[in-house]
Short mmCIF file of C-alpha atoms in Angstrom, two decimals:
data_model
loop_
_atom_site.label_atom_id
_atom_site.label_comp_id
_atom_site.label_asym_id
_atom_site.label_seq_id
_atom_site.Cartn_x
_atom_site.Cartn_y
_atom_site.Cartn_z
CA UNK A 269 20.63 -34.34 23.36
CA UNK A 270 23.78 -36.38 24.75
CA UNK A 271 25.67 -33.60 24.70
CA UNK A 272 23.05 -31.72 26.88
CA UNK A 273 23.33 -34.54 29.77
CA UNK A 274 26.68 -34.64 30.76
CA UNK A 275 26.37 -30.79 30.83
CA UNK A 276 23.11 -31.27 33.67
CA UNK A 277 25.36 -34.47 35.42
CA UNK A 278 28.35 -32.81 35.75
CA UNK A 279 26.84 -29.50 37.42
CA UNK A 280 24.99 -31.83 39.57
CA UNK A 281 28.66 -33.86 40.35
CA UNK A 282 29.71 -30.26 41.65
CA UNK A 283 26.61 -29.45 43.77
CA UNK A 284 27.01 -33.18 45.44
CA UNK A 285 30.88 -32.84 45.76
CA UNK A 286 30.62 -32.46 49.62
CA UNK A 287 28.93 -35.36 50.06
CA UNK A 288 32.10 -37.67 49.10
CA UNK A 289 32.50 -41.30 47.91
CA UNK A 290 35.70 -42.56 48.98
CA UNK A 291 37.70 -44.47 46.80
CA UNK A 292 34.28 -44.92 44.29
CA UNK A 293 35.89 -42.73 41.69
CA UNK A 294 39.20 -44.74 41.42
CA UNK A 295 37.47 -48.39 41.36
CA UNK A 296 35.48 -47.29 37.97
CA UNK A 297 36.50 -49.71 34.67
CA UNK A 298 38.37 -48.22 31.99
CA UNK A 299 36.28 -49.60 28.85
CA UNK A 300 38.46 -50.57 25.66
CA UNK A 301 36.99 -48.68 22.71
CA UNK A 302 37.05 -49.11 18.85
CA UNK A 303 35.54 -45.55 18.04
CA UNK A 304 35.09 -42.41 18.84
CA UNK A 305 30.78 -43.00 18.60
CA UNK A 306 31.47 -45.73 21.44
CA UNK A 307 34.13 -43.77 23.57
CA UNK A 308 31.22 -41.12 23.50
CA UNK A 309 28.77 -43.52 24.73
CA UNK A 310 31.44 -45.22 27.11
CA UNK A 311 32.34 -41.65 28.87
CA UNK A 312 28.80 -40.76 29.41
CA UNK A 313 27.96 -44.68 31.07
CA UNK A 314 30.76 -43.55 33.65
CA UNK A 315 29.25 -40.24 34.55
CA UNK A 316 26.05 -41.35 34.56
CA UNK A 317 27.14 -44.32 36.92
CA UNK A 318 29.39 -41.67 39.30
CA UNK A 319 26.45 -39.39 39.22
CA UNK A 320 24.34 -42.33 40.42
CA UNK A 321 26.49 -42.99 43.18
CA UNK A 322 26.74 -39.75 44.81
CA UNK A 323 22.81 -39.36 44.24
CA UNK A 324 22.08 -42.65 46.17
CA UNK A 325 24.43 -41.51 49.08
CA UNK A 326 22.84 -38.49 48.82
CA UNK A 327 19.31 -39.82 49.25
CA UNK A 328 19.88 -42.60 51.98
CA UNK A 329 20.80 -39.62 54.63
CA UNK A 330 18.26 -37.49 53.09
CA UNK A 331 15.39 -40.67 53.89
CA UNK A 332 16.66 -40.93 56.83
CA UNK A 333 16.39 -37.35 57.73
CA UNK A 334 20.34 -37.19 58.95
CA UNK A 335 22.55 -33.88 58.14
CA UNK A 336 25.79 -36.38 58.28
CA UNK A 337 26.30 -39.67 58.75
CA UNK A 338 26.50 -41.03 62.42
CA UNK A 339 29.77 -40.92 63.63
CA UNK A 340 29.77 -44.90 64.60
CA UNK A 341 32.81 -46.85 63.81
CA UNK A 342 33.37 -50.32 63.11
CA UNK A 343 34.57 -50.88 66.87
CA UNK A 344 31.85 -49.00 68.16
CA UNK A 345 29.65 -51.35 65.96
CA UNK A 346 31.13 -54.20 67.24
CA UNK A 347 30.91 -53.40 70.99
CA UNK A 348 27.23 -52.02 70.48
CA UNK A 349 25.45 -54.93 67.87
CA UNK A 350 23.40 -57.55 70.49
CA UNK A 351 24.56 -60.77 69.81
CA UNK A 352 20.96 -61.99 70.36
CA UNK A 353 18.64 -64.12 68.19
CA UNK A 354 16.61 -61.07 66.31
CA UNK A 355 19.62 -59.56 65.13
CA UNK A 356 21.19 -63.21 64.01
CA UNK A 357 17.50 -63.68 62.09
CA UNK A 358 18.30 -60.29 60.00
CA UNK A 359 22.02 -60.98 59.39
CA UNK A 360 21.35 -64.58 58.51
CA UNK A 361 18.46 -63.26 55.85
CA UNK A 362 20.76 -60.76 54.39
CA UNK A 363 23.60 -63.79 53.95
CA UNK A 364 20.73 -66.15 52.35
CA UNK A 365 19.55 -63.21 50.26
CA UNK A 366 22.90 -61.52 49.33
CA UNK A 367 22.03 -58.25 47.62
CA UNK A 368 19.76 -59.55 44.59
CA UNK A 369 16.90 -57.74 43.82
CA UNK A 370 13.69 -59.83 43.31
CA UNK A 371 11.72 -59.05 40.50
CA UNK A 372 8.39 -58.56 42.22
CA UNK A 373 9.17 -55.06 44.01
CA UNK A 374 6.88 -52.85 46.26
CA UNK A 375 5.03 -49.70 45.19
CA UNK A 376 6.28 -46.66 47.09
CA UNK A 377 5.18 -43.39 47.27
CA UNK A 378 6.71 -41.63 50.61
CA UNK A 379 10.06 -40.27 50.18
CA UNK A 380 11.33 -40.84 53.68
CA UNK A 381 12.25 -44.74 55.39
CA UNK A 382 9.87 -46.54 56.68
CA UNK A 383 10.97 -47.89 60.17
CA UNK A 384 9.59 -51.77 60.60
CA UNK A 385 11.77 -52.12 63.63
CA UNK A 386 13.64 -50.20 66.44
CA UNK A 387 16.21 -52.17 68.99
CA UNK A 388 17.03 -49.71 71.70
CA UNK A 389 19.92 -51.05 73.89
CA UNK A 390 19.43 -50.09 77.67
CA UNK A 391 21.54 -47.17 79.49
CA UNK A 392 21.62 -46.36 83.24
CA UNK A 393 18.40 -44.44 84.67
CA UNK A 394 17.85 -40.75 86.02
CA UNK A 395 19.88 -40.75 89.33
CA UNK A 396 16.56 -39.91 91.17
CA UNK A 397 16.01 -43.54 91.06
CA UNK A 398 19.58 -44.77 91.52
CA UNK A 399 20.46 -46.15 94.95
CA UNK A 400 24.01 -45.17 96.87
CA UNK A 401 24.34 -43.65 93.02
CA UNK A 402 24.35 -46.90 91.66
CA UNK A 403 22.20 -47.37 88.69
CA UNK A 404 19.91 -50.61 89.30
CA UNK A 405 19.64 -51.22 85.55
CA UNK A 406 18.21 -50.08 82.70
CA UNK A 407 16.41 -47.02 80.94
CA UNK A 408 14.52 -47.58 77.32
CA UNK A 409 14.12 -44.07 75.77
CA UNK A 410 11.60 -43.70 72.50
CA UNK A 411 10.73 -40.98 69.75
CA UNK A 412 7.83 -39.47 70.78
CA UNK A 413 6.72 -39.87 67.50
CA UNK A 414 6.11 -43.15 67.79
CA UNK A 415 2.12 -43.97 67.94
CA UNK A 416 0.93 -46.49 70.79
CA UNK A 417 -1.60 -48.23 68.30
CA UNK A 418 1.35 -49.23 65.60
CA UNK A 419 3.27 -51.28 68.42
CA UNK A 420 2.78 -54.52 66.58
CA UNK A 421 4.78 -56.33 69.07
CA UNK A 422 7.57 -55.33 71.68
CA UNK A 423 10.23 -57.73 73.76
CA UNK A 424 12.78 -57.39 76.30
CA UNK A 425 15.85 -59.04 75.89
CA UNK A 426 17.81 -60.41 78.87
CA UNK A 427 21.04 -62.52 78.64
CA UNK A 428 21.47 -64.87 81.26
CA UNK A 429 25.02 -65.69 82.69
CA UNK A 430 25.04 -69.62 82.80
CA UNK A 431 24.63 -71.52 85.87
CA UNK A 432 27.18 -73.81 87.93
CA UNK A 433 24.29 -76.92 87.61
CA UNK A 434 20.97 -77.19 87.15
CA UNK A 435 18.64 -74.62 88.19
CA UNK A 436 15.28 -72.82 88.58
CA UNK A 437 15.35 -69.09 87.80
CA UNK A 438 13.51 -66.53 89.26
CA UNK A 439 13.33 -63.82 86.38
CA UNK A 440 11.53 -60.62 87.73
CA UNK A 441 11.09 -57.40 86.00
CA UNK A 442 10.22 -54.29 87.81
CA UNK A 443 9.08 -50.51 86.77
CA UNK A 444 11.69 -48.28 88.79
CA UNK A 445 9.85 -44.87 90.53
CA UNK A 446 11.87 -42.09 92.24
CA UNK A 447 13.13 -43.11 95.71
CA UNK A 448 10.69 -40.35 97.19
CA UNK A 449 7.71 -42.11 96.25
CA UNK A 450 7.97 -44.16 98.74
CA UNK A 451 7.93 -48.16 97.01
CA UNK A 452 10.02 -47.74 94.39
CA UNK A 453 9.26 -50.95 92.57
CA UNK A 454 6.37 -51.75 90.93
CA UNK A 455 5.92 -55.61 89.43
CA UNK A 456 5.90 -55.87 85.98
CA UNK A 457 6.76 -59.57 85.06
CA UNK A 458 7.62 -62.62 87.27
CA UNK A 459 8.23 -65.98 85.16
CA UNK A 460 9.90 -69.48 86.50
CA UNK A 461 12.90 -70.68 84.30
CA UNK A 462 14.41 -74.01 83.81
CA UNK A 463 18.06 -73.47 83.16
CA UNK A 464 20.76 -76.58 82.52
CA UNK A 465 24.34 -75.85 83.97
CA UNK A 466 27.08 -73.85 81.98
CA UNK A 467 24.89 -72.53 79.16
CA UNK A 468 24.06 -68.67 78.72
CA UNK A 469 21.47 -68.02 77.19
CA UNK A 470 18.73 -65.00 75.84
CA UNK A 471 15.29 -64.72 77.02
CA UNK A 472 12.94 -62.64 75.71
CA UNK A 473 9.42 -60.89 77.62
CA UNK A 474 6.50 -59.39 76.65
CA UNK A 475 6.63 -55.75 77.28
CA UNK A 476 3.74 -54.22 75.05
CA UNK A 477 1.62 -52.61 77.24
CA UNK A 478 4.31 -51.22 79.04
CA UNK A 479 6.03 -49.16 75.76
CA UNK A 480 2.35 -48.35 74.93
CA UNK A 481 1.63 -46.83 78.51
CA UNK A 482 5.28 -44.86 78.44
CA UNK A 483 4.78 -43.49 74.89
CA UNK A 484 1.35 -42.65 76.47
CA UNK A 485 2.76 -40.99 79.79
CA UNK A 486 6.54 -40.84 78.95
CA UNK A 487 6.35 -39.00 82.15
CA UNK A 488 5.78 -42.51 83.85
CA UNK A 489 9.26 -43.88 82.25
CA UNK A 490 11.73 -44.23 84.61
CA UNK A 491 13.43 -47.71 83.91
CA UNK A 492 13.35 -51.01 84.74
CA UNK A 493 15.07 -53.13 87.13
CA UNK A 494 15.77 -57.07 86.24
CA UNK A 495 16.69 -59.68 88.29
CA UNK A 496 17.45 -63.45 87.56
CA UNK A 497 17.83 -65.26 90.56
CA UNK A 498 18.91 -68.54 90.68
CA UNK A 499 18.38 -71.01 93.94
CA UNK A 500 20.59 -70.05 95.63
CA UNK A 501 20.08 -66.60 95.12
CA UNK A 502 23.14 -64.96 92.96
CA UNK A 503 21.84 -62.94 89.89
CA UNK A 504 22.53 -63.99 86.84
CA UNK A 505 21.36 -61.55 84.68
CA UNK A 506 23.76 -59.00 82.37
CA UNK A 507 22.92 -55.40 83.40
CA UNK A 508 26.14 -53.93 83.14
CA UNK A 509 28.44 -55.96 81.21
CA UNK A 510 31.33 -56.76 82.52
CA UNK A 511 34.67 -57.48 80.45
CA UNK A 512 34.17 -60.10 77.64
CA UNK A 513 30.17 -59.17 77.91
CA UNK A 514 30.21 -57.02 75.01
CA UNK A 515 26.95 -57.08 73.45
CA UNK A 516 25.12 -59.01 76.27
CA UNK A 517 23.53 -55.54 77.58
CA UNK A 518 20.08 -55.96 77.53
CA UNK A 519 17.58 -54.72 75.13
CA UNK A 520 14.15 -54.07 73.56
CA UNK A 521 12.77 -54.99 70.60
CA UNK A 522 9.87 -53.30 69.05
CA UNK A 523 7.66 -53.57 65.79
CA UNK A 524 6.08 -51.34 64.14
CA UNK A 525 3.13 -51.60 61.53
CA UNK A 526 3.86 -50.69 58.25
CA UNK A 527 1.15 -49.46 55.44
CA UNK A 528 0.94 -52.83 53.13
CA UNK A 529 1.91 -51.97 49.48
CA UNK A 530 0.32 -54.36 45.91
CA UNK A 531 3.04 -56.13 44.27
CA UNK A 532 3.89 -54.87 40.36
CA UNK A 533 6.17 -57.09 37.96
CA UNK A 534 7.49 -55.03 35.22
CA UNK A 535 10.12 -55.30 32.94
CA UNK A 536 12.42 -52.90 30.84
CA UNK A 537 15.10 -52.60 28.62
CA UNK A 538 18.50 -54.47 30.53
CA UNK A 539 22.03 -53.88 28.99
CA UNK A 540 25.30 -54.99 30.73
CA UNK A 541 28.68 -52.86 30.41
CA UNK A 542 29.74 -54.45 27.23
CA UNK A 543 26.63 -53.97 25.70
CA UNK A 544 26.45 -52.11 22.10
CA UNK A 545 23.47 -50.83 22.70
CA UNK A 546 22.54 -46.85 22.52
CA UNK A 547 19.34 -46.75 23.61
CA UNK A 548 17.82 -46.07 26.81
CA UNK A 549 18.88 -49.29 29.04
CA UNK A 550 19.31 -50.55 32.85
CA UNK A 551 23.06 -50.97 33.13
CA UNK A 552 23.83 -53.31 36.88
CA UNK A 553 26.00 -51.27 39.59
CA UNK A 554 26.65 -52.70 42.83
CA UNK A 555 26.84 -50.34 45.98
CA UNK A 556 29.27 -51.18 48.26
CA UNK A 557 28.70 -49.33 51.68
CA UNK A 558 32.43 -49.71 52.93
CA UNK A 559 33.45 -47.97 50.09
CA UNK A 560 31.82 -45.00 51.61
CA UNK A 561 33.15 -45.68 54.82
CA UNK A 562 29.91 -46.34 56.45
CA UNK A 563 30.55 -48.91 59.48
CA UNK A 564 26.88 -47.52 60.32
CA UNK A 565 25.06 -49.67 58.27
CA UNK A 566 24.72 -52.86 59.34
CA UNK A 567 22.96 -54.66 56.91
CA UNK A 568 23.24 -54.94 53.85
CA UNK A 569 26.94 -54.33 53.18
CA UNK A 570 26.13 -54.26 49.78
CA UNK A 571 23.21 -53.77 47.25
CA UNK A 572 22.25 -53.88 43.33
CA UNK A 573 20.87 -50.00 42.73
CA UNK A 574 21.66 -50.14 38.85
CA UNK A 575 21.35 -46.87 36.82
CA UNK A 576 20.11 -45.87 33.50
CA UNK A 577 22.03 -44.75 30.40
CA UNK A 578 21.26 -44.33 27.04
CA UNK A 579 19.60 -42.17 23.88
CA UNK A 580 16.25 -41.15 24.03
CA UNK A 581 15.37 -40.51 20.23
CA UNK A 582 12.20 -39.94 18.78
CA UNK A 583 11.94 -42.77 17.00
CA UNK A 584 12.00 -44.94 20.38
CA UNK A 585 9.11 -43.37 22.05
CA UNK A 586 6.32 -44.89 20.35
CA UNK A 587 5.82 -46.69 23.96
CA UNK A 588 5.09 -43.13 25.01
CA UNK A 589 3.29 -41.09 22.17
CA UNK A 590 1.92 -38.12 24.85
CA UNK A 591 5.59 -36.95 25.66
CA UNK A 592 6.20 -37.57 21.82
CA UNK A 593 3.43 -35.28 20.89
CA UNK A 594 4.52 -32.53 23.21
CA UNK A 595 7.95 -32.87 21.96
CA UNK A 596 6.39 -32.27 18.28
CA UNK A 597 4.43 -29.54 19.27
CA UNK A 598 7.03 -27.52 21.31
CA UNK A 599 10.65 -28.67 19.74
CA UNK A 600 11.85 -25.51 20.83
CA UNK A 601 10.78 -25.54 24.46
CA UNK A 602 12.18 -28.48 25.49
CA UNK A 603 15.72 -29.99 25.34
CA UNK A 604 14.24 -33.66 24.49
CA UNK A 605 13.27 -36.83 26.42
CA UNK A 606 16.02 -38.22 28.83
CA UNK A 607 17.12 -41.37 29.99
CA UNK A 608 15.79 -41.63 33.84
CA UNK A 609 14.31 -44.03 35.96
CA UNK A 610 10.95 -45.18 34.82
CA UNK A 611 10.07 -47.54 37.92
CA UNK A 612 11.88 -48.00 41.06
CA UNK A 613 11.85 -50.58 44.08
CA UNK A 614 12.98 -49.97 47.99
CA UNK A 615 15.53 -51.74 49.71
CA UNK A 616 15.44 -52.96 53.51
CA UNK A 617 18.42 -51.93 55.79
CA UNK A 618 19.68 -52.56 59.60
CA UNK A 619 21.74 -49.93 60.62
CA UNK A 620 22.05 -47.53 63.56
CA UNK A 621 20.85 -44.16 63.87
CA UNK A 622 23.09 -40.75 65.46
CA UNK A 623 21.61 -42.46 68.97
CA UNK A 624 23.00 -45.16 69.31
CA UNK A 625 19.58 -47.28 68.36
CA UNK A 626 19.50 -50.19 66.00
CA UNK A 627 16.81 -49.32 63.18
CA UNK A 628 15.23 -52.20 60.73
CA UNK A 629 13.51 -50.28 58.14
CA UNK A 630 12.54 -49.96 54.39
CA UNK A 631 14.34 -47.19 52.21
CA UNK A 632 11.90 -46.30 49.11
CA UNK A 633 13.22 -45.90 45.70
CA UNK A 634 17.06 -47.36 45.96
CA UNK A 635 16.41 -49.88 43.33
CA UNK A 636 16.32 -48.89 38.95
CA UNK A 637 13.76 -51.90 37.99
CA UNK A 638 12.94 -50.28 35.16
CA UNK A 639 14.52 -47.44 32.94
CA UNK A 640 12.86 -45.17 30.00
CA UNK A 641 12.89 -41.81 27.98
CA UNK A 642 11.06 -38.67 30.04
#
């Protein structure tokens, strides 16, 4: 059985060879063995680990419906990543939790990622609504696949430059229309803010109803204009970032509802790399996305994925009587049981998609929680 598994894994390695793993193969640990049987087990574990790494890379792209990784470099990430509270909260959450997986995990049946939060940066509006060919702020584009009734929250985040003195700022947000339509502005929100001197600040505005209208009638979305005038008439809103204001452009944070999943707690046979265990077992494996060269993944930078390896002798199948009986009934019709993941759980990921939008979502079946013979 062990030799047939190795042949299967090697065949899959050839199939996934085009996916690439950077320097992963050079970082595999060299195990010291005492005899031929231990050497064979170590070699098989190395093959299982390498195959798992290839599979993870392929699965992430597939579950995010990406044909290839987004072409976003680390420099581009630093320019586009908003320096705003919602992003900081998510990053701080990863700093606290690290890459540890909880004992309790969520059951997932979907084969694709579940989007929870979308953060869309502002772009220039169409020339139809520009004045003297100068953009008057911001256009936010969203996928027509987003259902309006699934919008839980939509916040427009605006960064204000520091005021020279304590002042009252009148924040005005207006919806743009083509200049040919007469009145180009339809007021959406007006807020009065008390600002201290010398302190730049972020402010959020509820735009849920506006976004729902845009999703139902996308032809009405020409963009918005944002102004934040102080008592002297100076506009403090950062709408077209200047030098040193990277990451301070307006963006929209949209929270989308998710189907609740029930918690399960489970356990299985766990081993480490030095374990003499020959039976099917779960082994630790940490995936580092920087080794993949994937700067487009903001967080986590690494996570504990784990992998399965080991023998599945018939004597170990007391917990799987149906499989055992099927094998005994047709011993020539099967290659025997294989050590595979018996239970998997999702990971949450913060990443850039191909449209340079920031997505926070759940990717199912990325962590091996338990291994078994099947």
